[in-house]
Amino acid sequence: MKRIMLVMIAAVMAVGLSAFTPPEPPVTVYFQDGGTGPWLSANLTPCQAGSVQQCIVTTPSHGDEQIFDAPNGNPYTSKP
Amino acid sequence: MKPNRLPLLLTEIVAALFVLLFLYTALSKLKDMNGFVVAMQQSPLIGSAAHLLSWFIPTVELSVTILLIIPRMRSIGLVASTLLMIFFTGYVVYMILYSSKLPCTCGGIIEAMSWKAHLIFNSMFLLLGAAAIIFSKNAFIMINRSSRIPE
């Protein structure tokens, strides 16, 4: 019984912490289909390799906008 | 004569820390599954397998947690935890080298860490895991000895 006590306390703490961690705002993905045309936004459409040429990802946890070219994920230095 | 209980205690503390880490991050990922998938899809290394991994990683973390909670399975759980931390640390090293601007897909408040802070955090858990495996072997030997030698 003693051997399970510490891990059980940790498990309860993990569940509690997880329950009380505030939900993050949704990750917003802006993408330009085929590298041309208007910038579109979506919460679930990812910038998958090969599907789009340019992509901006707003990441709430990092608090900044990051721009990637989709094929290899290299960040651009500035927003187009 | 009572055996030295320190290795056993240290093993249990490390197991508890791993339970706290893996259960918390697994639940956080499951709670925000959409965000987790989107963030992972940006990764050049694992982006193409994001949908599969988004379920696989929390499942593995929960399985390791269960192994750590069951006293008889704890040694296996510690080895599994350390192996998992080796994979996670390898991924962090890759991200630092090639895609450090990309967000972390770690789950919960751990996402707020920078990649370098994350590397230090993972390395500490990796060392703790390795130490716990050694301690658990010592603890096992000591318990076996004490059961053979009458007090």
Coordinates of N, CA and C in Angstrom, one line a residue:
Chain A
M1 N 0.8 -1.2 0.0 CA 0.0 0.0 0.0 C 0.9 1.3 0.0
K2 N 2.0 1.2 0.8 CA 2.9 2.4 0.9 C 3.5 2.6 -0.5
R3 N 3.8 1.6 -1.2 CA 4.5 1.7 -2.5 C 3.6 2.4 -3.5
I4 N 2.3 2.4 -3.3 CA 1.4 3.0 -4.3 C 1.0 4.4 -4.0
M5 N 1.3 4.8 -2.7 CA 0.9 6.1 -2.1 C 1.4 7.3 -2.9
L6 N 2.7 7.3 -3.1 CA 3.4 8.5 -3.8 C 2.9 8.7 -5.2
V7 N 2.8 7.6 -6.0 CA 2.4 7.7 -7.4 C 0.9 8.0 -7.5
M8 N 0.1 7.6 -6.5 CA -1.3 7.9 -6.5 C -1.5 9.4 -6.2
I9 N -0.7 10.0 -5.3 CA -0.7 11.4 -5.0 C -0.4 12.2 -6.3
A10 N 0.7 11.7 -7.0 CA 1.1 12.3 -8.2 C 0.0 12.3 -9.3
A11 N -0.6 11.1 -9.3 CA -1.7 11.0 -10.4 C -2.9 11.9 -10.1
V12 N -3.2 12.1 -8.8 CA -4.3 13.0 -8.5 C -3.9 14.4 -8.8
M13 N -2.6 14.7 -8.5 CA -2.1 16.1 -8.8 C -2.2 16.4 -10.3
A14 N -1.8 15.4 -11.1 CA -1.8 15.5 -12.5 C -3.2 15.8 -13.1
V15 N -4.1 15.0 -12.6 CA -5.5 15.2 -13.0 C -6.0 16.6 -12.6
G16 N -5.7 17.0 -11.4 CA -6.2 18.3 -10.9 C -5.5 19.4 -11.7
L17 N -4.2 19.3 -11.9 CA -3.5 20.4 -12.7 C -4.1 20.5 -14.1
S18 N -4.3 19.3 -14.7 CA -4.8 19.3 -16.0 C -6.2 19.9 -16.1
A19 N -7.0 19.6 -15.1 CA -8.4 20.2 -15.1 C -8.4 21.7 -14.9
F20 N -7.4 22.2 -14.1 CA -7.4 23.6 -13.8 C -6.5 24.4 -14.7
T21 N -5.9 23.8 -15.7 CA -5.1 24.5 -16.7 C -6.1 25.2 -17.6
P22 N -6.1 26.5 -17.8 CA -7.0 27.2 -18.6 C -6.9 26.7 -20.1
P23 N -8.0 26.6 -20.8 CA -7.9 26.2 -22.2 C -7.2 27.3 -23.1
E24 N -6.4 26.8 -24.0 CA -5.7 27.8 -24.8 C -6.6 28.3 -26.0
P25 N -6.4 29.5 -26.4 CA -7.2 29.9 -27.6 C -6.8 29.1 -28.8
P26 N -7.7 28.9 -29.7 CA -7.4 27.9 -30.8 C -6.3 28.4 -31.7
V27 N -5.5 27.5 -32.2 CA -4.4 27.8 -33.1 C -5.1 28.2 -34.4
T28 N -4.7 29.4 -34.9 CA -5.3 29.8 -36.2 C -4.2 29.7 -37.3
V29 N -4.6 29.1 -38.4 CA -3.7 28.9 -39.5 C -4.2 29.7 -40.7
Y30 N -3.4 30.5 -41.2 CA -3.7 31.3 -42.4 C -2.9 30.7 -43.5
F31 N -3.6 30.5 -44.6 CA -2.8 29.9 -45.7 C -3.2 30.5 -47.0
Q32 N -2.3 30.5 -47.9 CA -2.5 31.0 -49.3 C -2.4 29.8 -50.2
D33 N -3.6 29.4 -50.8 CA -3.6 28.2 -51.5 C -2.8 28.4 -52.8
G34 N -1.8 27.5 -53.0 CA -1.0 27.5 -54.2 C 0.0 28.7 -54.2
G35 N 0.1 29.4 -53.1 CA 1.0 30.5 -53.0 C 0.5 31.8 -53.6
T36 N -0.8 31.7 -54.1 CA -1.4 33.0 -54.7 C -2.8 33.1 -54.2
G37 N -3.4 34.2 -54.5 CA -4.8 34.5 -54.1 C -4.9 35.0 -52.7
P38 N -6.1 35.0 -52.2 CA -6.3 35.6 -50.9 C -5.8 34.7 -49.8
W39 N -5.5 35.3 -48.6 CA -5.1 34.5 -47.4 C -6.4 34.0 -46.8
L40 N -6.4 32.7 -46.6 CA -7.6 32.1 -46.0 C -7.2 31.7 -44.5
S41 N -8.2 31.6 -43.7 CA -7.9 31.2 -42.3 C -8.7 30.0 -41.9
A42 N -8.2 29.2 -41.1 CA -8.8 28.0 -40.7 C -8.3 27.5 -39.3
N43 N -9.1 26.9 -38.5 CA -8.6 26.4 -37.2 C -8.1 25.0 -37.3
L44 N -8.5 24.3 -38.3 CA -8.1 22.9 -38.4 C -7.3 22.6 -39.7
T45 N -7.4 23.4 -40.7 CA -6.7 23.1 -41.9 C -5.2 23.4 -41.7
P46 N -4.4 22.4 -41.7 CA -3.0 22.6 -41.5 C -2.2 23.0 -42.7
C47 N -1.0 23.5 -42.5 CA -0.1 23.8 -43.6 C 0.7 22.6 -43.9
Q48 N 0.0 21.6 -44.4 CA 0.7 20.3 -44.7 C 1.7 20.5 -45.9
A49 N 2.7 19.7 -45.8 CA 3.8 19.8 -46.8 C 3.1 19.5 -48.2
G50 N 3.4 20.4 -49.2 CA 3.0 20.1 -50.5 C 1.6 20.7 -50.8
S51 N 0.8 20.9 -49.8 CA -0.6 21.4 -50.0 C -0.7 22.9 -50.3
V52 N 0.1 23.6 -49.6 CA 0.1 25.1 -49.8 C 1.6 25.6 -49.9
Q53 N 1.8 26.8 -50.4 CA 3.2 27.2 -50.5 C 3.6 28.1 -49.3
Q54 N 2.6 28.9 -48.8 CA 2.9 29.8 -47.7 C 1.9 29.7 -46.6
C55 N 2.3 29.9 -45.4 CA 1.5 29.6 -44.3 C 1.9 30.4 -43.1
I56 N 0.9 31.0 -42.4 CA 1.2 31.7 -41.2 C 0.4 31.0 -40.1
V57 N 1.2 30.7 -39.0 CA 0.5 30.0 -37.9 C 0.6 30.9 -36.7
T58 N -0.6 31.2 -36.1 CA -0.6 32.0 -34.9 C -0.6 31.0 -33.7
T59 N 0.4 31.1 -32.9 CA 0.6 30.2 -31.8 C 0.3 30.9 -30.5
P60 N -0.8 30.7 -29.8 CA -1.1 31.4 -28.6 C -0.1 31.2 -27.5
S61 N 0.5 30.0 -27.4 CA 1.4 29.8 -26.3 C 2.7 30.6 -26.4
H62 N 3.1 30.8 -27.7 CA 4.3 31.6 -27.9 C 4.0 33.0 -28.1
G63 N 2.8 33.4 -28.4 CA 2.4 34.8 -28.5 C 2.9 35.5 -29.7
D64 N 3.2 34.7 -30.8 CA 3.7 35.4 -32.0 C 3.2 34.7 -33.2
E65 N 3.4 35.4 -34.3 CA 2.9 34.8 -35.6 C 4.2 34.2 -36.3
Q66 N 4.1 33.1 -36.8 CA 5.2 32.5 -37.5 C 4.8 32.1 -38.9
I67 N 5.7 32.4 -39.8 CA 5.4 32.1 -41.2 C 6.3 31.0 -41.7
F68 N 5.7 30.1 -42.3 CA 6.4 29.0 -42.9 C 6.2 28.8 -44.3
D69 N 7.2 28.3 -45.0 CA 6.8 27.7 -46.3 C 6.5 26.3 -46.1
A70 N 5.4 25.8 -46.6 CA 4.9 24.5 -46.3 C 5.8 23.3 -46.6
P71 N 6.5 23.3 -47.7 CA 7.3 22.1 -48.0 C 8.3 21.7 -46.9
N72 N 9.0 22.6 -46.3 CA 10.0 22.2 -45.4 C 9.9 22.9 -44.0
G73 N 8.9 23.7 -43.8 CA 8.7 24.3 -42.5 C 9.7 25.4 -42.2
N74 N 10.5 25.9 -43.1 CA 11.5 26.9 -42.8 C 10.7 28.2 -42.6
P75 N 11.0 29.0 -41.5 CA 10.3 30.2 -41.3 C 10.8 31.3 -42.2
Y76 N 9.8 32.2 -42.7 CA 10.2 33.4 -43.4 C 10.6 34.4 -42.3
T77 N 11.3 35.5 -42.7 CA 11.7 36.5 -41.8 C 10.6 37.5 -41.5
S78 N 9.7 37.7 -42.5 CA 8.7 38.8 -42.3 C 7.4 38.3 -42.9
K79 N 6.3 38.9 -42.4 CA 5.0 38.6 -42.9 C 4.8 39.2 -44.3
P80 N 4.2 38.4 -45.3 CA 4.1 39.0 -46.7 C 3.0 40.1 -46.7
Chain B
M1 N 18.6 -7.0 10.7 CA 19.0 -5.7 10.2 C 18.2 -5.2 9.1
K2 N 17.7 -4.0 9.2 CA 16.8 -3.5 8.1 C 17.7 -3.0 6.9
P3 N 17.2 -3.3 5.7 CA 17.9 -2.9 4.5 C 17.8 -1.4 4.3
N4 N 18.7 -0.8 3.6 CA 18.7 0.6 3.3 C 17.5 0.9 2.4
R5 N 16.6 1.7 2.8 CA 15.4 1.9 2.1 C 15.5 3.1 1.1
L6 N 16.7 3.8 1.1 CA 16.8 5.0 0.3 C 16.7 4.7 -1.2
P7 N 17.3 3.7 -1.8 CA 17.1 3.5 -3.2 C 15.6 3.3 -3.6
L8 N 14.9 2.5 -2.7 CA 13.5 2.3 -3.0 C 12.7 3.6 -2.9
L9 N 13.0 4.4 -1.9 CA 12.3 5.7 -1.8 C 12.6 6.6 -3.0
L10 N 13.9 6.7 -3.4 CA 14.2 7.5 -4.6 C 13.6 7.0 -5.9
T11 N 13.5 5.7 -6.0 CA 12.8 5.1 -7.2 C 11.3 5.5 -7.2
E12 N 10.7 5.5 -6.0 CA 9.3 5.9 -5.9 C 9.1 7.4 -6.2
I13 N 10.0 8.2 -5.7 CA 9.9 9.6 -6.0 C 10.0 9.9 -7.5
V14 N 11.0 9.2 -8.2 CA 11.1 9.4 -9.6 C 9.9 8.9 -10.3
A15 N 9.4 7.7 -9.9 CA 8.2 7.2 -10.6 C 7.0 8.2 -10.4
A16 N 6.9 8.8 -9.2 CA 5.8 9.7 -9.0 C 6.0 11.0 -9.9
L17 N 7.2 11.4 -10.1 CA 7.5 12.6 -10.9 C 7.1 12.2 -12.4
F18 N 7.4 11.0 -12.8 CA 7.1 10.6 -14.2 C 5.5 10.5 -14.3
V19 N 4.9 10.0 -13.3 CA 3.4 9.9 -13.4 C 2.8 11.3 -13.5
L20 N 3.3 12.2 -12.7 CA 2.8 13.6 -12.7 C 3.0 14.2 -14.2
L21 N 4.2 14.0 -14.7 CA 4.6 14.5 -16.0 C 3.7 13.9 -17.1
F22 N 3.7 12.6 -17.2 CA 3.1 11.9 -18.3 C 1.6 12.0 -18.3
L23 N 1.0 11.9 -17.1 CA -0.4 11.9 -17.0 C -0.9 13.3 -17.3
Y24 N -0.2 14.3 -16.7 CA -0.6 15.7 -17.0 C -0.5 16.1 -18.5
T25 N 0.6 15.7 -19.1 CA 0.7 16.1 -20.5 C -0.2 15.3 -21.4
A26 N -0.5 14.0 -21.1 CA -1.4 13.2 -21.9 C -2.8 13.8 -21.8
L27 N -3.2 14.1 -20.6 CA -4.6 14.7 -20.4 C -4.7 16.0 -21.1
S28 N -3.7 16.9 -21.0 CA -3.7 18.2 -21.7 C -3.8 18.0 -23.2
K29 N -3.1 17.0 -23.7 CA -3.1 16.8 -25.2 C -4.5 16.3 -25.6
L30 N -5.1 15.4 -24.8 CA -6.4 14.9 -25.1 C -7.5 16.0 -25.0
K31 N -7.3 16.9 -24.0 CA -8.2 18.0 -23.8 C -8.2 19.0 -25.0
D32 N -7.1 19.2 -25.5 CA -6.9 20.2 -26.6 C -6.4 19.4 -27.9
M33 N -7.1 18.4 -28.3 CA -6.7 17.5 -29.4 C -6.5 18.3 -30.7
N34 N -7.5 19.2 -31.0 CA -7.4 20.0 -32.2 C -6.1 20.8 -32.3
G35 N -5.9 21.5 -31.2 CA -4.6 22.4 -31.2 C -3.4 21.5 -31.3
F36 N -3.4 20.4 -30.6 CA -2.3 19.5 -30.6 C -2.0 19.0 -32.0
V37 N -3.1 18.6 -32.8 CA -2.9 18.1 -34.1 C -2.4 19.2 -35.0
V38 N -3.0 20.4 -34.9 CA -2.5 21.5 -35.8 C -1.1 21.8 -35.6
A39 N -0.7 21.9 -34.3 CA 0.7 22.3 -34.0 C 1.7 21.2 -34.5
M40 N 1.3 19.9 -34.3 CA 2.1 18.9 -34.7 C 2.3 18.8 -36.3
Q41 N 1.2 19.2 -37.0 CA 1.2 19.1 -38.4 C 2.2 20.1 -39.0
Q42 N 2.6 21.1 -38.2 CA 3.6 22.1 -38.7 C 5.0 21.5 -38.7
S43 N 5.2 20.5 -38.0 CA 6.6 19.9 -37.8 C 7.0 19.2 -39.1
P44 N 8.2 19.6 -39.6 CA 8.7 18.9 -40.8 C 9.0 17.4 -40.6
L45 N 9.3 17.1 -39.3 CA 9.7 15.7 -39.0 C 8.6 14.7 -38.9
I46 N 7.5 15.2 -38.1 CA 6.4 14.3 -37.8 C 5.1 14.8 -38.4
G47 N 5.1 15.9 -39.1 CA 3.9 16.5 -39.6 C 3.0 15.5 -40.4
S48 N 3.6 14.7 -41.2 CA 2.8 13.8 -42.1 C 2.1 12.7 -41.3
A49 N 2.5 12.4 -40.1 CA 1.9 11.4 -39.3 C 1.2 12.0 -38.1
A50 N 0.8 13.3 -38.2 CA 0.3 14.0 -37.0 C -1.0 13.4 -36.5
H51 N -1.9 13.0 -37.4 CA -3.2 12.4 -36.9 C -3.0 11.1 -36.1
L52 N -2.1 10.3 -36.6 CA -1.8 9.0 -36.0 C -1.1 9.3 -34.6
L53 N -0.1 10.1 -34.7 CA 0.7 10.4 -33.5 C -0.1 11.1 -32.4
S54 N -1.1 11.9 -32.8 CA -1.9 12.7 -31.8 C -2.7 11.8 -30.9
W55 N -3.0 10.6 -31.4 CA -3.6 9.6 -30.5 C -2.5 8.6 -29.9
F56 N -1.5 8.3 -30.7 CA -0.5 7.4 -30.2 C 0.3 7.9 -29.0
I57 N 0.7 9.1 -29.1 CA 1.6 9.7 -28.0 C 0.8 9.7 -26.7
P58 N -0.4 10.3 -26.6 CA -1.1 10.3 -25.3 C -1.4 8.8 -24.8
T59 N -1.7 7.9 -25.8 CA -1.9 6.5 -25.4 C -0.7 5.9 -24.7
V60 N 0.5 6.2 -25.4 CA 1.7 5.6 -24.8 C 2.0 6.2 -23.4
E61 N 1.8 7.5 -23.3 CA 2.0 8.2 -22.0 C 1.1 7.6 -20.9
L62 N -0.2 7.4 -21.3 CA -1.1 6.8 -20.3 C -0.7 5.4 -20.0
S63 N -0.3 4.6 -21.0 CA 0.2 3.2 -20.7 C 1.3 3.2 -19.7
V64 N 2.3 4.1 -20.0 CA 3.5 4.2 -19.1 C 3.1 4.6 -17.7
T65 N 2.1 5.5 -17.6 CA 1.6 5.9 -16.3 C 1.0 4.7 -15.5
I66 N 0.3 3.9 -16.2 CA -0.4 2.7 -15.6 C 0.7 1.8 -15.1
L67 N 1.8 1.6 -16.0 CA 2.9 0.7 -15.6 C 3.6 1.2 -14.3
L68 N 3.7 2.5 -14.2 CA 4.4 3.1 -13.1 C 3.5 3.0 -11.8
I69 N 2.2 3.1 -12.0 CA 1.3 3.0 -10.8 C 1.3 1.6 -10.2
I70 N 1.3 0.6 -11.0 CA 1.3 -0.8 -10.5 C 2.7 -1.2 -9.9
P71 N 2.8 -1.4 -8.6 CA 4.1 -1.7 -8.0 C 4.9 -2.8 -8.7
R72 N 4.3 -3.8 -9.1 CA 5.0 -5.0 -9.8 C 5.6 -4.6 -11.1
M73 N 4.9 -3.6 -11.8 CA 5.3 -3.3 -13.2 C 6.2 -2.0 -13.2
R74 N 6.5 -1.5 -12.0 CA 7.2 -0.2 -11.9 C 8.6 -0.2 -12.6
S75 N 9.3 -1.3 -12.5 CA 10.6 -1.3 -13.1 C 10.5 -1.2 -14.6
I76 N 9.5 -1.9 -15.2 CA 9.3 -1.8 -16.6 C 8.8 -0.4 -17.0
G77 N 8.0 0.1 -16.1 CA 7.5 1.5 -16.3 C 8.6 2.5 -16.3
L78 N 9.6 2.3 -15.5 CA 10.7 3.3 -15.4 C 11.6 3.2 -16.7
V79 N 11.8 1.9 -17.2 CA 12.5 1.7 -18.4 C 11.8 2.4 -19.6
A80 N 10.5 2.1 -19.6 CA 9.6 2.7 -20.7 C 9.6 4.2 -20.6
S81 N 9.6 4.8 -19.4 CA 9.6 6.2 -19.2 C 10.9 6.8 -19.7
T82 N 12.0 6.2 -19.4 CA 13.3 6.7 -19.8 C 13.5 6.6 -21.3
L83 N 13.0 5.5 -21.9 CA 13.0 5.4 -23.4 C 12.2 6.5 -24.0
L84 N 11.0 6.7 -23.5 CA 10.1 7.8 -24.0 C 10.8 9.1 -23.9
M85 N 11.5 9.4 -22.8 CA 12.2 10.6 -22.6 C 13.4 10.7 -23.6
I86 N 14.0 9.6 -24.0 CA 15.1 9.6 -25.0 C 14.5 10.1 -26.3
F87 N 13.3 9.5 -26.7 CA 12.7 9.9 -27.9 C 12.3 11.4 -27.9
F88 N 11.7 11.8 -26.8 CA 11.2 13.2 -26.7 C 12.5 14.2 -26.7
T89 N 13.5 13.8 -26.1 CA 14.7 14.7 -26.0 C 15.4 14.7 -27.4
G90 N 15.4 13.6 -28.1 CA 15.9 13.5 -29.5 C 15.1 14.5 -30.4
Y91 N 13.8 14.5 -30.2 CA 12.9 15.3 -31.0 C 13.2 16.8 -30.7
V92 N 13.4 17.1 -29.4 CA 13.7 18.5 -29.0 C 15.0 19.0 -29.6
V93 N 16.0 18.1 -29.6 CA 17.3 18.4 -30.2 C 17.2 18.7 -31.7
Y94 N 16.4 17.8 -32.4 CA 16.1 18.0 -33.8 C 15.4 19.4 -34.0
M95 N 14.4 19.7 -33.2 CA 13.7 21.0 -33.4 C 14.6 22.2 -33.2
I96 N 15.5 22.1 -32.2 CA 16.4 23.2 -31.9 C 17.4 23.4 -33.1
L97 N 17.8 22.3 -33.7 CA 18.8 22.4 -34.8 C 18.1 22.8 -36.1
Y98 N 16.9 22.4 -36.4 CA 16.3 22.6 -37.7 C 15.0 23.5 -37.7
S99 N 14.2 23.5 -36.7 CA 13.0 24.2 -36.7 C 12.7 24.9 -35.4
S100 N 13.6 25.7 -34.9 CA 13.4 26.2 -33.5 C 12.3 27.3 -33.5
K101 N 11.8 27.8 -34.6 CA 10.7 28.8 -34.6 C 9.4 28.1 -34.5
L102 N 9.3 26.8 -34.7 CA 8.0 26.1 -34.6 C 7.6 26.0 -33.2
P103 N 6.2 25.9 -33.0 CA 5.8 25.7 -31.6 C 6.0 24.3 -31.1
C104 N 6.0 24.2 -29.8 CA 6.2 22.9 -29.2 C 4.8 22.2 -29.1
T105 N 4.8 20.9 -29.2 CA 3.5 20.2 -29.1 C 3.5 19.4 -27.8
C106 N 3.9 20.0 -26.7 CA 4.2 19.2 -25.5 C 2.9 19.0 -24.6
G107 N 2.0 19.9 -24.7 CA 0.8 19.7 -23.8 C 0.9 20.5 -22.5
G108 N -0.2 21.2 -22.3 CA -0.3 22.0 -21.0 C 0.7 23.1 -20.9
I109 N 1.0 23.4 -19.6 CA 1.9 24.6 -19.4 C 3.3 24.4 -19.9
I110 N 3.7 23.2 -20.2 CA 5.0 22.9 -20.7 C 5.3 23.5 -22.0
E111 N 4.2 23.8 -22.8 CA 4.3 24.4 -24.1 C 4.9 25.8 -24.0
A112 N 4.7 26.4 -22.8 CA 5.2 27.8 -22.6 C 6.7 27.9 -22.6
M113 N 7.4 26.7 -22.4 CA 8.9 26.7 -22.3 C 9.5 27.0 -23.6
S114 N 10.7 27.6 -23.6 CA 11.4 27.7 -24.9 C 12.0 26.3 -25.2
W115 N 12.5 26.1 -26.4 CA 13.1 24.8 -26.8 C 14.3 24.5 -25.9
K116 N 15.1 25.5 -25.6 CA 16.3 25.2 -24.8 C 15.9 24.8 -23.4
A117 N 14.9 25.6 -22.8 CA 14.4 25.2 -21.5 C 13.9 23.8 -21.5
H118 N 13.2 23.5 -22.6 CA 12.6 22.2 -22.7 C 13.7 21.1 -22.8
L119 N 14.8 21.4 -23.4 CA 15.9 20.4 -23.5 C 16.5 20.2 -22.1
I120 N 16.6 21.2 -21.3 CA 17.2 21.1 -20.0 C 16.2 20.3 -19.1
F121 N 14.9 20.6 -19.2 CA 13.8 19.9 -18.5 C 13.8 18.4 -18.8
N122 N 13.9 18.1 -20.1 CA 13.9 16.7 -20.6 C 15.1 16.0 -20.1
S123 N 16.3 16.6 -20.2 CA 17.5 16.0 -19.8 C 17.5 15.6 -18.3
M124 N 16.9 16.5 -17.5 CA 16.9 16.2 -16.1 C 16.0 15.0 -15.8
F125 N 14.9 14.9 -16.5 CA 14.0 13.7 -16.4 C 14.7 12.5 -16.9
L126 N 15.5 12.6 -18.0 CA 16.3 11.5 -18.5 C 17.3 11.0 -17.5
L127 N 18.0 11.9 -16.9 CA 18.9 11.5 -15.8 C 18.3 10.9 -14.7
L128 N 17.1 11.5 -14.2 CA 16.4 10.9 -13.1 C 15.9 9.5 -13.5
G129 N 15.4 9.3 -14.7 CA 15.0 8.0 -15.1 C 16.1 6.9 -15.1
A130 N 17.3 7.3 -15.6 CA 18.4 6.4 -15.6 C 18.8 6.1 -14.2
A131 N 18.8 7.1 -13.3 CA 19.2 6.9 -11.9 C 18.2 5.9 -11.3
A132 N 16.9 6.1 -11.6 CA 15.9 5.3 -11.0 C 16.0 3.9 -11.4
I133 N 16.4 3.6 -12.6 CA 16.5 2.2 -13.1 C 17.6 1.6 -12.3
I134 N 18.7 2.3 -12.1 CA 19.9 1.8 -11.3 C 19.4 1.5 -9.8
F135 N 18.7 2.6 -9.3 CA 18.2 2.4 -7.9 C 17.2 1.3 -7.8
S136 N 16.4 1.1 -8.8 CA 15.3 0.1 -8.6 C 16.0 -1.3 -8.6
K137 N 17.1 -1.5 -9.4 CA 17.8 -2.7 -9.4 C 18.4 -3.0 -8.0
N138 N 19.0 -1.9 -7.4 CA 19.6 -2.0 -6.1 C 18.5 -2.3 -5.1
A139 N 17.4 -1.7 -5.2 CA 16.3 -1.9 -4.2 C 15.8 -3.3 -4.3
F140 N 15.7 -3.8 -5.5 CA 15.3 -5.2 -5.7 C 16.2 -6.2 -5.1
I141 N 17.5 -5.9 -5.3 CA 18.5 -6.8 -4.7 C 18.4 -6.8 -3.2
M142 N 18.3 -5.6 -2.6 CA 18.2 -5.4 -1.2 C 17.0 -6.1 -0.6
I143 N 15.8 -6.0 -1.2 CA 14.6 -6.6 -0.7 C 14.8 -8.1 -0.8
N144 N 15.4 -8.6 -1.8 CA 15.6 -10.1 -1.9 C 16.5 -10.6 -0.8
R145 N 17.6 -9.8 -0.6 CA 18.5 -10.2 0.5 C 17.9 -10.2 1.8
S146 N 17.1 -9.1 2.1 CA 16.4 -9.0 3.4 C 15.4 -10.1 3.6
S147 N 14.8 -10.6 2.5 CA 13.8 -11.6 2.7 C 14.5 -13.0 3.0
R148 N 15.7 -13.1 2.7 CA 16.5 -14.3 2.9 C 17.1 -14.3 4.3
I149 N 17.5 -13.1 4.8 CA 18.3 -13.0 6.0 C 17.2 -12.7 7.1
P150 N 17.1 -13.5 8.1 CA 16.1 -13.2 9.2 C 16.7 -12.1 10.1
E151 N 15.7 -11.2 10.5 CA 16.2 -10.0 11.3 C 16.5 -10.4 12.7

